Structures are given as structure tokens and as C-alpha cells.
CSV table of C-alpha atoms and ligand atoms in Angstrom, one decimal:
chain,number,residue,atom,x,y,z
A,15,UNK,CA,-7.0,-1.2,-28.2
A,16,UNK,CA,-7.2,0.4,-24.6
A,17,UNK,CA,-8.9,-2.5,-22.1
A,18,UNK,CA,-12.2,-1.4,-20.2
A,19,UNK,CA,-10.1,-2.5,-16.9
A,20,UNK,CA,-7.1,0.0,-18.6
A,21,UNK,CA,-9.6,2.8,-18.2
A,22,UNK,CA,-11.2,2.3,-14.9
A,23,UNK,CA,-8.0,2.2,-13.5
A,24,UNK,CA,-6.6,5.2,-15.5
A,25,UNK,CA,-9.6,7.3,-14.6
A,26,UNK,CA,-9.3,6.4,-10.5
A,27,UNK,CA,-6.4,8.1,-8.3
A,28,UNK,CA,-3.1,7.7,-9.2
A,29,UNK,CA,-1.6,5.5,-5.3
A,30,UNK,CA,1.8,5.2,-4.2
A,31,UNK,CA,2.9,3.3,-1.3
A,32,UNK,CA,5.8,3.9,-0.2
A,33,UNK,CA,5.5,0.7,3.9
A,34,UNK,CA,4.8,-2.7,3.0
A,35,UNK,CA,5.6,-5.6,3.7
A,36,UNK,CA,5.9,-8.3,0.6
A,37,UNK,CA,5.6,-10.9,3.1
A,38,UNK,CA,2.5,-8.8,4.9
A,39,UNK,CA,0.4,-8.4,1.5
A,40,UNK,CA,-0.2,-12.2,1.6
A,41,UNK,CA,-4.0,-13.2,2.3
A,42,UNK,CA,-4.3,-16.5,5.0
A,43,UNK,CA,-7.0,-17.8,2.1
A,44,UNK,CA,-3.2,-17.7,-0.2
A,45,UNK,CA,-0.8,-18.2,3.6
A,46,UNK,CA,-2.9,-21.7,4.2
A,47,UNK,CA,-2.4,-22.8,0.4
A,48,UNK,CA,1.1,-22.4,0.8
A,49,UNK,CA,1.4,-24.1,4.2
A,50,UNK,CA,-0.7,-26.7,2.1
A,51,UNK,CA,2.4,-27.1,-0.8
A,52,UNK,CA,4.7,-27.1,1.2
A,53,UNK,CA,3.4,-29.6,4.5
A,54,UNK,CA,3.3,-26.5,7.1
A,55,UNK,CA,-0.5,-26.8,8.9
A,56,UNK,CA,-0.7,-23.6,9.5
A,57,UNK,CA,-4.8,-23.4,9.8
A,58,UNK,CA,-3.4,-23.2,14.4
A,59,UNK,CA,-3.0,-19.1,12.6
A,60,UNK,CA,-6.3,-18.0,11.1
A,61,UNK,CA,-9.2,-18.2,12.8
A,62,UNK,CA,-13.2,-19.1,12.5
A,63,UNK,CA,-13.9,-15.4,10.1
A,64,UNK,CA,-11.1,-16.2,8.0
A,65,UNK,CA,-8.7,-13.3,9.8
A,66,UNK,CA,-5.4,-14.2,11.5
A,67,UNK,CA,-5.4,-14.4,14.5
A,68,UNK,CA,-3.5,-12.1,16.7
A,69,UNK,CA,-4.2,-10.0,19.8
A,70,UNK,CA,-1.2,-7.5,20.2
A,71,UNK,CA,1.6,-6.2,18.9
A,72,UNK,CA,4.2,-9.7,20.1
A,73,UNK,CA,1.7,-11.7,18.8
A,74,UNK,CA,1.1,-9.8,15.3
A,75,UNK,CA,5.2,-10.4,15.0
A,76,UNK,CA,4.6,-14.1,15.6
A,77,UNK,CA,2.3,-14.9,13.4
A,78,UNK,CA,4.0,-12.6,11.2
A,79,UNK,CA,7.2,-14.7,10.8
A,80,UNK,CA,5.3,-18.4,11.5
A,81,UNK,CA,3.0,-17.1,8.5
A,82,UNK,CA,6.9,-16.8,6.3
A,83,UNK,CA,7.6,-19.6,7.0
A,84,UNK,CA,5.3,-20.7,4.2
A,85,UNK,CA,7.0,-18.4,1.6
A,86,UNK,CA,9.9,-21.7,0.2
A,87,UNK,CA,10.2,-21.3,-3.7
A,88,UNK,CA,11.1,-18.7,-6.1
A,89,UNK,CA,7.7,-19.9,-7.2
A,90,UNK,CA,6.1,-18.9,-4.2
A,91,UNK,CA,7.8,-15.0,-4.0
A,92,UNK,CA,6.9,-15.0,-7.8
A,93,UNK,CA,2.8,-15.6,-7.2
A,94,UNK,CA,2.5,-13.3,-3.4
A,95,UNK,CA,4.5,-10.0,-5.7
A,96,UNK,CA,2.6,-10.9,-9.4
A,97,UNK,CA,-1.1,-11.7,-6.7
A,98,UNK,CA,-0.2,-8.4,-5.3
A,99,UNK,CA,0.6,-5.9,-7.5
A,100,UNK,CA,-2.1,-7.1,-9.8
A,101,UNK,CA,-4.4,-6.3,-7.5
A,102,UNK,CA,-3.0,-2.9,-6.4
A,103,UNK,CA,-3.4,-2.4,-10.6
A,104,UNK,CA,-6.3,-2.4,-10.3
A,105,UNK,CA,-7.3,-0.3,-7.4
A,106,UNK,CA,-5.3,2.5,-9.3
A,107,UNK,CA,-1.7,2.4,-8.0
A,108,UNK,CA,1.2,3.7,-9.6
A,109,UNK,CA,4.6,2.8,-7.4
A,110,UNK,CA,4.5,0.4,-4.6
A,111,UNK,CA,8.0,-0.1,-3.3
A,112,UNK,CA,8.1,-3.4,-0.8
A,113,UNK,CA,9.7,-4.1,2.5
A,114,UNK,CA,11.1,-7.5,1.2
A,115,UNK,CA,13.1,-9.4,4.7
A,116,UNK,CA,15.5,-11.9,2.5
A,117,UNK,CA,16.6,-13.9,5.5
A,118,UNK,CA,12.9,-16.0,5.4
A,119,UNK,CA,13.2,-17.4,2.1
A,120,UNK,CA,17.3,-17.6,2.4
A,121,UNK,CA,16.1,-19.9,6.4
A,122,UNK,CA,14.4,-22.7,3.3
A,123,UNK,CA,17.3,-22.6,1.3
A,124,UNK,CA,16.3,-20.2,-1.1
A,125,UNK,CA,19.2,-18.1,-1.9
A,126,UNK,CA,19.9,-14.3,-2.0
A,127,UNK,CA,19.8,-13.5,-6.0
A,128,UNK,CA,17.1,-15.9,-6.7
A,129,UNK,CA,14.7,-15.1,-4.6
A,130,UNK,CA,15.1,-11.0,-5.5
A,131,UNK,CA,15.6,-12.2,-9.3
A,132,UNK,CA,12.2,-14.3,-8.7
A,133,UNK,CA,9.5,-11.0,-7.1
A,134,UNK,CA,11.3,-8.6,-9.5
A,135,UNK,CA,10.7,-10.6,-12.1
A,136,UNK,CA,6.5,-10.9,-11.0
A,137,UNK,CA,7.2,-7.1,-10.4
A,138,UNK,CA,8.3,-6.5,-14.9
A,139,UNK,CA,6.0,-9.1,-15.5
A,140,UNK,CA,2.7,-7.0,-13.9
A,141,UNK,CA,3.7,-3.5,-14.4
A,142,UNK,CA,3.7,-5.1,-18.1
A,143,UNK,CA,0.8,-6.2,-17.5
A,144,UNK,CA,-0.8,-3.0,-15.7
A,145,UNK,CA,1.5,-0.4,-15.6
A,146,UNK,CA,1.8,-0.4,-12.4
A,147,UNK,CA,5.7,0.4,-11.3
A,148,UNK,CA,7.2,-1.5,-8.1
A,149,UNK,CA,10.2,-1.8,-6.5
A,150,UNK,CA,12.4,-3.7,-3.5
A,151,UNK,CA,13.3,-1.9,-0.2
A,152,UNK,CA,15.8,-5.0,1.0
A,153,UNK,CA,14.3,-5.0,5.6
A,154,UNK,CA,16.1,-6.0,8.1
A,155,UNK,CA,14.6,-7.4,11.7
A,156,UNK,CA,16.2,-5.0,14.5
A,157,UNK,CA,14.7,-7.2,17.3
A,158,UNK,CA,16.9,-10.1,15.3
A,159,UNK,CA,20.3,-7.7,16.2
A,160,UNK,CA,23.1,-6.1,14.9
A,161,UNK,CA,24.4,-8.6,13.1
A,162,UNK,CA,22.2,-10.0,11.8
A,163,UNK,CA,21.4,-6.6,10.2
A,164,UNK,CA,24.8,-5.5,9.0
A,165,UNK,CA,24.8,-9.2,7.3
A,166,UNK,CA,21.4,-8.1,5.5
A,167,UNK,CA,23.4,-4.9,4.7
A,168,UNK,CA,26.1,-6.3,3.3
A,169,UNK,CA,24.3,-9.4,0.8
A,170,UNK,CA,21.8,-6.2,-0.7
A,171,UNK,CA,25.3,-4.1,-1.1
A,172,UNK,CA,27.1,-7.1,-2.8
A,173,UNK,CA,24.6,-8.2,-5.5
A,174,UNK,CA,23.0,-5.6,-6.6
A,175,UNK,CA,20.1,-5.8,-8.5
A,176,UNK,CA,18.7,-2.4,-10.6
A,177,UNK,CA,14.8,-2.9,-8.4
A,178,UNK,CA,16.7,-3.1,-5.1
A,179,UNK,CA,16.9,0.9,-4.0
A,180,UNK,CA,16.8,0.8,-0.8
A,181,UNK,CA,17.9,-0.5,2.2
A,182,UNK,CA,15.3,-0.1,5.7
A,183,UNK,CA,14.9,-1.5,9.0
A,184,UNK,CA,11.6,-3.1,10.0
A,185,UNK,CA,10.8,-5.3,13.8
A,186,UNK,CA,10.4,-4.2,17.4
A,187,UNK,CA,11.7,-0.6,18.1
A,188,UNK,CA,11.9,-1.7,21.4
A,189,UNK,CA,14.8,-3.4,20.8
A,190,UNK,CA,18.6,-1.9,21.0
A,191,UNK,CA,19.2,1.9,19.8
A,192,UNK,CA,19.5,3.0,16.7
A,193,UNK,CA,23.3,3.3,17.0
A,194,UNK,CA,23.6,-0.2,17.4
A,195,UNK,CA,22.7,-0.1,13.5
A,196,UNK,CA,24.6,2.9,12.3
A,197,UNK,CA,27.3,0.0,10.7
A,198,UNK,CA,24.4,-1.5,9.3
A,199,UNK,CA,23.1,2.1,7.4
A,200,UNK,CA,26.5,2.9,6.2
A,201,UNK,CA,26.9,0.0,4.3
A,202,UNK,CA,23.6,0.7,2.9
A,203,UNK,CA,24.0,3.6,1.6
A,204,UNK,CA,27.7,3.0,0.7
A,205,UNK,CA,26.3,0.8,-2.0
A,206,UNK,CA,23.7,4.1,-3.0
A,207,UNK,CA,20.9,2.5,-1.2
A,208,UNK,CA,18.2,4.8,0.3
A,209,UNK,CA,17.1,4.3,3.6
A,210,UNK,CA,14.1,4.1,5.7
A,211,UNK,CA,13.5,2.7,9.1
A,212,UNK,CA,10.7,2.6,12.2
A,213,UNK,CA,10.1,4.0,14.8
A,214,UNK,CA,7.9,6.3,16.6
A,215,UNK,CA,4.6,3.4,16.2
A,216,UNK,CA,5.2,1.5,18.9
A,217,UNK,CA,7.4,4.4,21.0
A,218,UNK,CA,7.3,7.9,21.8
A,219,UNK,CA,8.8,10.3,20.0
A,220,UNK,CA,11.9,9.9,21.3
A,221,UNK,CA,12.5,6.6,19.2
A,222,UNK,CA,12.1,9.1,16.2
A,223,UNK,CA,14.9,11.4,17.9
A,224,UNK,CA,17.0,9.2,18.0
A,225,UNK,CA,17.1,7.8,15.1
A,226,UNK,CA,17.2,10.9,12.6
A,227,UNK,CA,20.3,11.5,14.4
A,228,UNK,CA,21.6,8.5,14.2
A,229,UNK,CA,20.8,6.7,11.1
A,230,UNK,CA,21.1,8.8,7.6
A,231,UNK,CA,17.9,8.1,6.6
A,232,UNK,CA,15.8,9.9,4.2
A,233,UNK,CA,12.2,8.0,5.8
A,234,UNK,CA,10.5,7.4,8.5
A,235,UNK,CA,8.0,4.1,8.1
A,236,UNK,CA,5.4,5.5,10.9
A,237,UNK,CA,7.3,8.7,12.9
A,238,UNK,CA,4.0,9.5,14.0
A,239,UNK,CA,4.6,9.3,17.4
A,240,UNK,CA,6.4,12.7,16.2
A,241,UNK,CA,3.2,14.8,16.8
A,242,UNK,CA,3.8,14.6,20.3
A,243,UNK,CA,6.8,16.7,20.7
A,244,UNK,CA,6.7,19.8,18.6
A,245,UNK,CA,10.6,20.7,18.1
A,246,UNK,CA,10.9,17.4,16.9
A,247,UNK,CA,7.9,18.2,14.0
A,248,UNK,CA,9.2,20.9,13.6
A,249,UNK,CA,13.1,18.7,12.5
A,250,UNK,CA,10.8,16.7,10.2
A,251,UNK,CA,9.8,19.5,8.2
A,252,UNK,CA,13.3,21.5,8.5
A,253,UNK,CA,15.3,17.9,7.4
A,254,UNK,CA,12.3,17.3,5.0
A,255,UNK,CA,11.8,14.0,5.7
A,256,UNK,CA,9.3,12.1,5.0
A,257,UNK,CA,6.7,9.7,7.5
A,258,UNK,CA,5.4,6.6,5.7
A,259,UNK,CA,2.2,6.5,7.8
A,260,UNK,CA,0.1,3.8,7.5
A,261,UNK,CA,-3.2,4.6,10.6
A,262,UNK,CA,-4.9,1.8,9.4
A,263,UNK,CA,-2.4,-0.8,11.7
A,264,UNK,CA,-2.0,1.9,13.9
A,265,UNK,CA,-5.6,2.2,14.6
A,266,UNK,CA,-5.1,-2.3,14.5
A,267,UNK,CA,-2.2,-1.7,16.7
A,268,UNK,CA,-4.1,-0.2,19.3
A,269,UNK,CA,-2.2,3.6,18.9
A,270,UNK,CA,-5.8,5.5,18.5
A,271,UNK,CA,-8.6,4.9,19.2
A,272,UNK,CA,-10.0,6.0,15.8
A,273,UNK,CA,-9.2,7.7,12.7
A,274,UNK,CA,-10.2,10.8,13.8
A,275,UNK,CA,-8.5,10.7,16.2
A,276,UNK,CA,-5.3,9.6,14.6
A,277,UNK,CA,-2.8,12.7,13.6
A,278,UNK,CA,-1.9,12.2,9.7
A,279,UNK,CA,-4.2,15.7,9.1
A,280,UNK,CA,-2.0,17.5,12.3
A,281,UNK,CA,1.0,15.9,10.8
A,282,UNK,CA,0.4,17.3,7.4
A,283,UNK,CA,-0.8,20.7,8.8
A,284,UNK,CA,2.6,21.1,10.6
A,285,UNK,CA,3.8,20.6,7.3
A,286,UNK,CA,5.8,17.2,7.7
A,287,UNK,CA,5.9,15.2,4.7
A,288,UNK,CA,3.3,13.0,5.3
A,289,UNK,CA,2.8,9.5,2.8
A,290,UNK,CA,-0.3,6.9,3.1
A,291,UNK,CA,0.9,3.4,2.7
A,292,UNK,CA,-1.1,-0.3,4.7
A,293,UNK,CA,1.9,-2.2,5.9
A,294,UNK,CA,0.1,-5.1,6.3
A,295,UNK,CA,-2.6,-5.0,4.2
A,296,UNK,CA,-4.4,-8.3,5.0
A,297,UNK,CA,-3.4,-8.2,9.6
A,298,UNK,CA,-5.1,-4.9,9.3
A,299,UNK,CA,-8.3,-4.9,7.2
A,300,UNK,CA,-6.9,-2.9,5.2
A,301,UNK,CA,-5.7,-2.0,1.6
A,302,UNK,CA,-3.6,1.1,0.7
A,303,UNK,CA,-7.0,2.4,-1.8
A,304,UNK,CA,-9.0,1.7,2.2
A,305,UNK,CA,-5.7,3.9,3.6
A,306,UNK,CA,-6.7,6.7,1.3
A,307,UNK,CA,-10.2,6.8,1.8
A,308,UNK,CA,-10.7,6.2,5.1
A,309,UNK,CA,-8.1,9.6,5.6
A,310,UNK,CA,-9.8,11.2,3.1
A,311,UNK,CA,-13.0,10.5,4.4
A,312,UNK,CA,-11.6,11.5,8.2
A,313,UNK,CA,-9.7,14.6,7.7
A,314,UNK,CA,-11.8,16.1,4.8
A,315,UNK,CA,-8.7,15.7,2.6
A,316,UNK,CA,-10.0,17.1,-0.8
A,317,UNK,CA,-8.9,15.9,-4.3
A,318,UNK,CA,-5.8,17.7,-5.0
A,319,UNK,CA,-4.3,17.3,-1.6
A,320,UNK,CA,-5.3,13.4,-2.3
A,321,UNK,CA,-2.9,13.9,-5.0
A,322,UNK,CA,-0.3,15.6,-3.5
A,323,UNK,CA,0.5,12.2,-1.1
A,324,UNK,CA,1.2,10.7,-4.1
A,325,UNK,CA,3.8,13.5,-5.0
A,326,UNK,CA,5.4,13.4,-2.2
A,327,UNK,CA,5.2,9.6,-2.0
A,328,UNK,CA,6.7,9.6,-5.8
A,329,UNK,CA,9.3,12.2,-4.5
A,330,UNK,CA,10.5,10.9,-1.7
A,331,UNK,CA,10.4,7.2,-3.6
A,332,UNK,CA,14.3,5.5,-3.5
A,333,UNK,CA,14.3,5.4,-8.2
A,334,UNK,CA,16.0,6.9,-10.5
A,335,UNK,CA,15.4,10.3,-11.6
A,336,UNK,CA,13.8,8.8,-15.5
A,337,UNK,CA,12.1,6.5,-14.0
A,338,UNK,CA,10.8,9.5,-11.3
A,339,UNK,CA,9.9,11.4,-14.0
A,340,UNK,CA,8.1,9.5,-15.9
A,341,UNK,CA,5.7,9.0,-12.8
A,342,UNK,CA,5.4,12.7,-11.9
A,343,UNK,CA,4.1,13.2,-15.9
A,344,UNK,CA,1.7,11.0,-14.6
A,345,UNK,CA,0.8,12.7,-11.3
A,346,UNK,CA,0.6,16.3,-14.3
A,347,UNK,CA,-1.8,14.8,-16.4
A,348,UNK,CA,-3.9,13.0,-13.2
A,349,UNK,CA,-4.1,16.1,-12.1
A,350,UNK,CA,-4.5,18.7,-15.1
A,351,UNK,CA,-7.9,16.3,-15.2
A,352,UNK,CA,-8.8,16.7,-12.0
A,353,UNK,CA,-8.5,20.6,-12.2
A,354,UNK,CA,-10.5,20.5,-15.7
A,355,UNK,CA,-13.5,18.6,-13.6
A,356,UNK,CA,-13.4,21.5,-11.2
A,357,UNK,CA,-14.1,23.4,-13.2
A,358,UNK,CA,-16.6,22.1,-14.7
A,359,UNK,CA,-19.0,22.4,-11.8
B,13,LIG,N1,6.5,-5.8,9.8
B,13,LIG,C1,5.9,-5.5,9.6
B,13,LIG,N2,4.7,-5.1,10.2
B,13,LIG,C2,5.7,-4.2,11.3
B,13,LIG,C3,5.2,-3.1,11.6
B,13,LIG,N3,4.2,-3.0,11.7
B,13,LIG,N4,6.6,-3.2,12.2
B,13,LIG,C4,6.9,-3.2,13.0
B,13,LIG,N5,7.7,-4.4,12.6
B,13,LIG,C5,6.8,-4.5,11.2
B,14,LIG,ZN1,5.9,-2.4,8.4
């Protein structure tokens, strides 16, 4: 029997997300509960309105790390993963990759394998309940340095798991040069993982250029500041590099004054493979459904354009071909329904 909630989800625009940090999905209320569970007082991280308390990128990273310290057990990882994907499935998500920085749980004494197994079990359980497919991108943190990046890549390579499909780099992009992390990315590439790195978020187009020249990535996290360099935009188009664009995050961190001023439309119109994601949803008062909505409304994208965003995400996902084809089949069906709806107007 098809339940009402499944019918509702099936009638929503199918959404896919490639850029979301698992630790960054934890809403303040859940963070406080996790803190309470482990005897950590996280109240100073949350303001009177129940929002995370930060004013600039440095404070954001600080609050993010402090909050992540409350995610300590396999049960915690299961809970935050299941919570996120249940909420997103109800909003129409069909596919979501999350960045996982294993050192948070490992610092609390969890083994890498236990942590990954807890996340993957939650993903499999929520897929069985809702149909949303989820996968993991193991992520090093740039400002923790090159050795940490190589250790993280070694872990991903040594303990393969069918749900661990990629390797990425987040953190402060002003620290070091992308070439410093070439070995970490080579280890991950040899292990058959898909590759992505944050660049062109707080630093300019030169950061994107250095990243694509030094690291064999097929995707860039953010990359929006590439728009400041026309030759670089052409190069992204030529190489077919996908941008994981997170407009709400960019606005919250002060890159652009409004969604109308965001370069998502210009990048798309130049032929860059643009996709949409929420980055750290509760930190930026957003989620991927909200990202789709605000981009559609502010930039006049039509339903076919929005389905195109999801199609590009599935095409750029670090997925095996059978799962990719299955998800593309779901999109073809949504496309036929949308075309039929337009025909009736
Ligand atoms: N880690 C979590 N969110 C991030 C962001 N927006 N940029 C860099 N590192 C991050
Ligand atoms: Zn990010």
C-alpha cells in the first residue's frame, strides 16, 4: 500500500544534494541533547533564539568543531544520519552525499569502521523506509594540515565500504596550497574514490584554478568565485567540472549581499555544470529544498531547469553505474510527469 506521505514525496520535485557536512546537519536542539548525553555544556554555542551563535567564518568553524565534539558514539552517528535523511526524504530528496570528517568521532575513541558502519546502517534503514539513497564522502580538514589529510585518505583506502564513495577536503582554503594535499588525493584516487575539494568560497578564482591544476578532482565545493575570471569559467566548462553550489551558505557567510546578486545564474548560463546544496543547513537557516526554491524564485529558473539541477547532481555523484541509472530512471519519470502537466496547461 502506498502511504500518503510517500504519495506526497513522489509528487515533490526530486532533489539531490552533493555538498552537505554530516556534522553540519545537526540542529542546535539535537546538539544540546547530544551534549547533555555526554556531559558537555553546549549552551554557549546557541543564542536566545535557539540558533548557533557565530558572526564570521572563523567563529563558524569554531562553533562547528565545538558542536561536533558532542557526536561521540555509534548511536549518535546513527541518530544524526537517520534524522537528516528522514527530514530530507519528506521534502523530496532522492539522493544525498554527506561529507564525514572521521576525526571527530575518532577523537572520542570510536574506530573508523564503527563510525562508518553506524552511518551506513542509518542510510540503509532510511532508504528502506523512504527510498532516499545516501552515500559518504570522507573529508579531511584543510587547516588540520597535510599529514592529517594523508592519514584520512589512508583510512578511506584501507577500510573500503560500499557506502564510502568519495574523498574531499573542507576547512579553511587559505591554509597551504592545494598542491600540499596532492598525495592525500592520490591515495584516495588509487582507492577508486571520487574526488572533490572546497575552493573559491572565501578565496578567489586563483584558489579554484590552483585546485583543478593540482588535484584530480571532478567536482569543486562552492567554486562560485570562479565567476570573477572568464577564462577560468571556460576551463570549468571544457573540463566538465561540476560545482557544488550552496547559495544560502554563501549569503550567510557574507560572500554576496542577496540571492539576486549570487552568480548561480551566470555560471549556469555560461555552461558550467551547476548543482545545488545546503552545506551546513541549520547553521545557515536552510536546507536543500529551500536552496532549490530560492534559486528558482530569484533567478527565474523553470521546472525543467530545476530538474536539470538534480540530473546534473546524479550525473556527478560518486555512484556505481547501476544505482546512477536507477536514479536517472526516477528523474525520467518525473520529467514525463512534468512534461504532461505542462501539456495540460
Ligand atoms: N566545513 C563545514 N562547512 C564548511 C564550509 N562552508 N567551508 C569550509 N569548510 C567547511
Ligand atoms: Zn562545505
